[in-house]
mmCIF file of C-alpha atoms in Angstrom:
data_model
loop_
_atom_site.group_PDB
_atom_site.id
_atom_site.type_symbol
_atom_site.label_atom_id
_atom_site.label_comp_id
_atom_site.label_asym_id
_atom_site.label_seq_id
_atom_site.Cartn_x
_atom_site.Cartn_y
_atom_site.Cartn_z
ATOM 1 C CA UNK A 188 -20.209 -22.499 8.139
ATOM 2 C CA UNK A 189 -17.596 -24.462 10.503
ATOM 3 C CA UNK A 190 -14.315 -24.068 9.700
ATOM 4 C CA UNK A 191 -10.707 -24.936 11.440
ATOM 5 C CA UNK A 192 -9.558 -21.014 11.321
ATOM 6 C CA UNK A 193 -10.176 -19.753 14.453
ATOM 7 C CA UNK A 194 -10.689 -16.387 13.426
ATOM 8 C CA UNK A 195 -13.541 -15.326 10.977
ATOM 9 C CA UNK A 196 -13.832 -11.501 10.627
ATOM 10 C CA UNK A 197 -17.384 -10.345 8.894
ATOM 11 C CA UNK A 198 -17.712 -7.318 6.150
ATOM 12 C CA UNK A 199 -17.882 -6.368 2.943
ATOM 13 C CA UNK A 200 -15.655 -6.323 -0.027
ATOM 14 C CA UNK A 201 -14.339 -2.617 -0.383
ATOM 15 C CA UNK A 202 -12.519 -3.083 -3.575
ATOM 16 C CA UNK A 203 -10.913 -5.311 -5.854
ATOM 17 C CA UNK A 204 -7.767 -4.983 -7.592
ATOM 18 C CA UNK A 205 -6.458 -7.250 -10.301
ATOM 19 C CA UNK A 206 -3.228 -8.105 -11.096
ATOM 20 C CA UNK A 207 -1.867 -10.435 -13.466
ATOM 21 C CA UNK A 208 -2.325 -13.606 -11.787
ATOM 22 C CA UNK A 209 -3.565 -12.688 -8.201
ATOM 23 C CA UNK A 210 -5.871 -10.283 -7.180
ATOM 24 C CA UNK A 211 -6.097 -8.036 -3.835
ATOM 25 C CA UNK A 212 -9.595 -7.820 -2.522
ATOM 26 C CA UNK A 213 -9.953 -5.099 0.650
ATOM 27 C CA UNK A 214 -12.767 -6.146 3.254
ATOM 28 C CA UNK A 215 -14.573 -3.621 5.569
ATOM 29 C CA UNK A 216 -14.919 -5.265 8.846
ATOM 30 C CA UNK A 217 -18.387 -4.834 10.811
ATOM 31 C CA UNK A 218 -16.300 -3.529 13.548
ATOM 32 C CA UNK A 219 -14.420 -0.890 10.835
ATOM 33 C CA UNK A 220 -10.951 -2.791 10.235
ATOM 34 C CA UNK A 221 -9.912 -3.412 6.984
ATOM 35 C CA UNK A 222 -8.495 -6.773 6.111
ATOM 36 C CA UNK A 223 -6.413 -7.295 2.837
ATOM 37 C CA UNK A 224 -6.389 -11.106 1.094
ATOM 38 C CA UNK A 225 -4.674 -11.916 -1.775
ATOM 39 C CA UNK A 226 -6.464 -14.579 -3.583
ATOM 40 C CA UNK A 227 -5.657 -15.994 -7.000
ATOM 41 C CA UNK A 228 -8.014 -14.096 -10.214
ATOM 42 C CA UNK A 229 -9.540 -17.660 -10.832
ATOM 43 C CA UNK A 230 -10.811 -17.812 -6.796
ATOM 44 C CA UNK A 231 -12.523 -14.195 -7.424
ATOM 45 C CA UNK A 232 -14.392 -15.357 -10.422
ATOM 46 C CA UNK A 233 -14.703 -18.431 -9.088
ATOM 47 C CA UNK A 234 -16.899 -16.998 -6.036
ATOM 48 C CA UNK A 235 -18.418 -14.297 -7.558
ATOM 49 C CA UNK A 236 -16.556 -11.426 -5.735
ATOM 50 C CA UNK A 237 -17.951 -8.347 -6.055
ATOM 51 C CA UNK A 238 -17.765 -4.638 -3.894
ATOM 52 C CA UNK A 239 -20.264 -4.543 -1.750
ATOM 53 C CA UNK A 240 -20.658 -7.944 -1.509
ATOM 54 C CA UNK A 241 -20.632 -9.369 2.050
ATOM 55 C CA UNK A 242 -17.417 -11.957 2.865
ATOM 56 C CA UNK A 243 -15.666 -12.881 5.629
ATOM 57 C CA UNK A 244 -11.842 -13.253 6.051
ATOM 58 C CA UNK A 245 -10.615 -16.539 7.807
ATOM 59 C CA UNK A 246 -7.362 -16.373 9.104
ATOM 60 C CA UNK A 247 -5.737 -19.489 11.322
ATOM 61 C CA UNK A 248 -4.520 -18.361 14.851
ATOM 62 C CA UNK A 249 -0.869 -20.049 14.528
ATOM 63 C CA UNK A 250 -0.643 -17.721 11.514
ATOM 64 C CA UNK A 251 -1.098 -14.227 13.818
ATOM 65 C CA UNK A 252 1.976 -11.894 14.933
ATOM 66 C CA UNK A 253 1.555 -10.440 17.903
ATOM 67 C CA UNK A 254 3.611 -7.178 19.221
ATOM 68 C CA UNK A 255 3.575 -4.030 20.680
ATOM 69 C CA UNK A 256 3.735 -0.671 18.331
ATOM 70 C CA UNK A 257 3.438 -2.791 15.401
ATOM 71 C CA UNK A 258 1.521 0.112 13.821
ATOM 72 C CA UNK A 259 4.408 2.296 14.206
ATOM 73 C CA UNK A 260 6.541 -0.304 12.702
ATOM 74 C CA UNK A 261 8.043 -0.343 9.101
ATOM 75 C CA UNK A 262 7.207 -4.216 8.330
ATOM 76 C CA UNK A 263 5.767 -5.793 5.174
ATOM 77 C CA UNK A 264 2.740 -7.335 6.638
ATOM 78 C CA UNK A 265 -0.103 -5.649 5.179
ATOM 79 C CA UNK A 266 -2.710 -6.684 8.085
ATOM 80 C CA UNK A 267 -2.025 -4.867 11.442
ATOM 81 C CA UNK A 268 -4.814 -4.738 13.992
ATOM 82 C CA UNK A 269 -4.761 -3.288 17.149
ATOM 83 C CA UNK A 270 -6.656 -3.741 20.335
ATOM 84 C CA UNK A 271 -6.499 -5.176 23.772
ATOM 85 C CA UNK A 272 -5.755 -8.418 25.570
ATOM 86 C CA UNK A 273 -8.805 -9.640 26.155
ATOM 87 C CA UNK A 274 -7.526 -13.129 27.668
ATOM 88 C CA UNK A 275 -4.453 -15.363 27.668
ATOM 89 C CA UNK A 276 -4.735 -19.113 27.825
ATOM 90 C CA UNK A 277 -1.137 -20.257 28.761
ATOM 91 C CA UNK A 278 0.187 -24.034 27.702
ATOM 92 C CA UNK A 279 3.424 -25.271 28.596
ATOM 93 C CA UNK A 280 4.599 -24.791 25.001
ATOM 94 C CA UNK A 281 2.295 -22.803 23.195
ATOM 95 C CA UNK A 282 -0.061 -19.580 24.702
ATOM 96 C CA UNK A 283 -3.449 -18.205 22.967
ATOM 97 C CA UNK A 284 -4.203 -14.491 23.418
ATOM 98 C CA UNK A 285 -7.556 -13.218 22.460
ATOM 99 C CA UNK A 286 -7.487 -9.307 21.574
ATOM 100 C CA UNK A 287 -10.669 -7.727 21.384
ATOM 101 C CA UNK A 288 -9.732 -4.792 18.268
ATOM 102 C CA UNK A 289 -11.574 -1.394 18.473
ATOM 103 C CA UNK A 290 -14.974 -2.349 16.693
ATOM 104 C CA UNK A 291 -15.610 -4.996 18.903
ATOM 105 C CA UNK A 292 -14.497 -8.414 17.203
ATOM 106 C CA UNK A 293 -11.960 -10.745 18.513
ATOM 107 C CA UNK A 294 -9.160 -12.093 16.963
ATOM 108 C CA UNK A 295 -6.893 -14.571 18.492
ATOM 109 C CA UNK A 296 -3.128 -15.819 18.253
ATOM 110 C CA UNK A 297 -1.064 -18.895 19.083
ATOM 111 C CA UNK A 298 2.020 -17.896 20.329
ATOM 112 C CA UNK A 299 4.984 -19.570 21.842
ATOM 113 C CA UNK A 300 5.373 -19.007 25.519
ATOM 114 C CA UNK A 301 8.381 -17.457 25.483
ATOM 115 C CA UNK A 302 7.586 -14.983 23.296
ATOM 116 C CA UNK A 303 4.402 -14.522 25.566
ATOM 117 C CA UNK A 304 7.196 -14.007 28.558
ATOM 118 C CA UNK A 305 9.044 -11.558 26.176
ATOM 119 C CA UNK A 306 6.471 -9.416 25.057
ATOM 120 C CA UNK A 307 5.520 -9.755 28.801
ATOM 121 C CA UNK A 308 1.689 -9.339 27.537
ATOM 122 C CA UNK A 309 -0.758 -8.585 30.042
ATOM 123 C CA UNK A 310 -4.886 -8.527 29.986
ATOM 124 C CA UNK A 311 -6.242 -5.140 29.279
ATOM 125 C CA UNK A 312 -2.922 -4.173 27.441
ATOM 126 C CA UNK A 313 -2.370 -2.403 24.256
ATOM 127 C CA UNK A 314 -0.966 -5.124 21.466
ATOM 128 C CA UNK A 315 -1.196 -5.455 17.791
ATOM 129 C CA UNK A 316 -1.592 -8.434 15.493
ATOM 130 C CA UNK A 317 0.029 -9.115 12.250
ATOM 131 C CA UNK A 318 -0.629 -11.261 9.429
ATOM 132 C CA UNK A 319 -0.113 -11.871 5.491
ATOM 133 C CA UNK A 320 -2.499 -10.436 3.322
ATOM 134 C CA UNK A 321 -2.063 -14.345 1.392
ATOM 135 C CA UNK A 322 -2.775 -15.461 4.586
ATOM 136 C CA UNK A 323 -6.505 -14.819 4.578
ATOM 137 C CA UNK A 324 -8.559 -16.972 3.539
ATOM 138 C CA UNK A 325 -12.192 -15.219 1.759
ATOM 139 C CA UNK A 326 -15.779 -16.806 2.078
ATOM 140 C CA UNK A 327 -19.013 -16.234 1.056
ATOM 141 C CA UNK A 328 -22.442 -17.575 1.806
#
């Protein structure tokens, strides 16, 4: 599978809940994280979702928070993944920081630089990443 999201995160489907018109499907990372996605009742029929099932959660770089204590932090993202800088890429307008999370994986942001400057991230640092749970997008093989 190639796709334009930079980060795919492998697991399996921990549970489903249904709603009305949208559904909330929990993945397991390999590495232990859990991802939430909220995906529309149709999509989970659609593909077939089951627990257990193996899936992986796309989610685009641009679309990643990045800040320090965000785990600590009342805010109504329902992804928050810590881990360390792994690697900064610096632009003139735009930065990409790689954070390698506890089990392992990498997940990567697109940040502006000034917020880089702000934050003033460093390799091997502590930082936490943020993102929608209708931000993820699911896929199966």
């Amino acid at each position: 599978m190639k796709t334009s999201a930079r980060n795919m995160l492998a697991g399996t489907i921990s549970r489903i809940t249904k709603g009305g018109v949208n559904s909330e499907v929990l993945l397991e990372t390999a590495g232990g994280n859990e991802v939430a996605a909220i995906i529309t009742n149709g999509s989970v029929n659609a593909m077939g979702l089951k627990e257990g099932m193996k899936a992986y959660a796309l989610v685009k770089a641009s679309w990643i928070i990045l800040g320090k204590e965000l785990d600590k932090s009342r805010i109504s993202t329902r992804n928050i993944l810590c881990g360390v800088v792994e690697s900064i890429h610096e632009g003139s307008v735009n930065d990409e920081v790689s954070i390698k999370l506890s089990g392992g994986e990498l997940l990567t942001g697109v940040i502006t630089d000034g917020s880089l400057h702000r934050l003033e991230l460093q390799i091997g640092e502590t930082v936490c990443a943020a993102f929608k749970a209708s931000s993820v997008i699911l896929a199966v093989d």
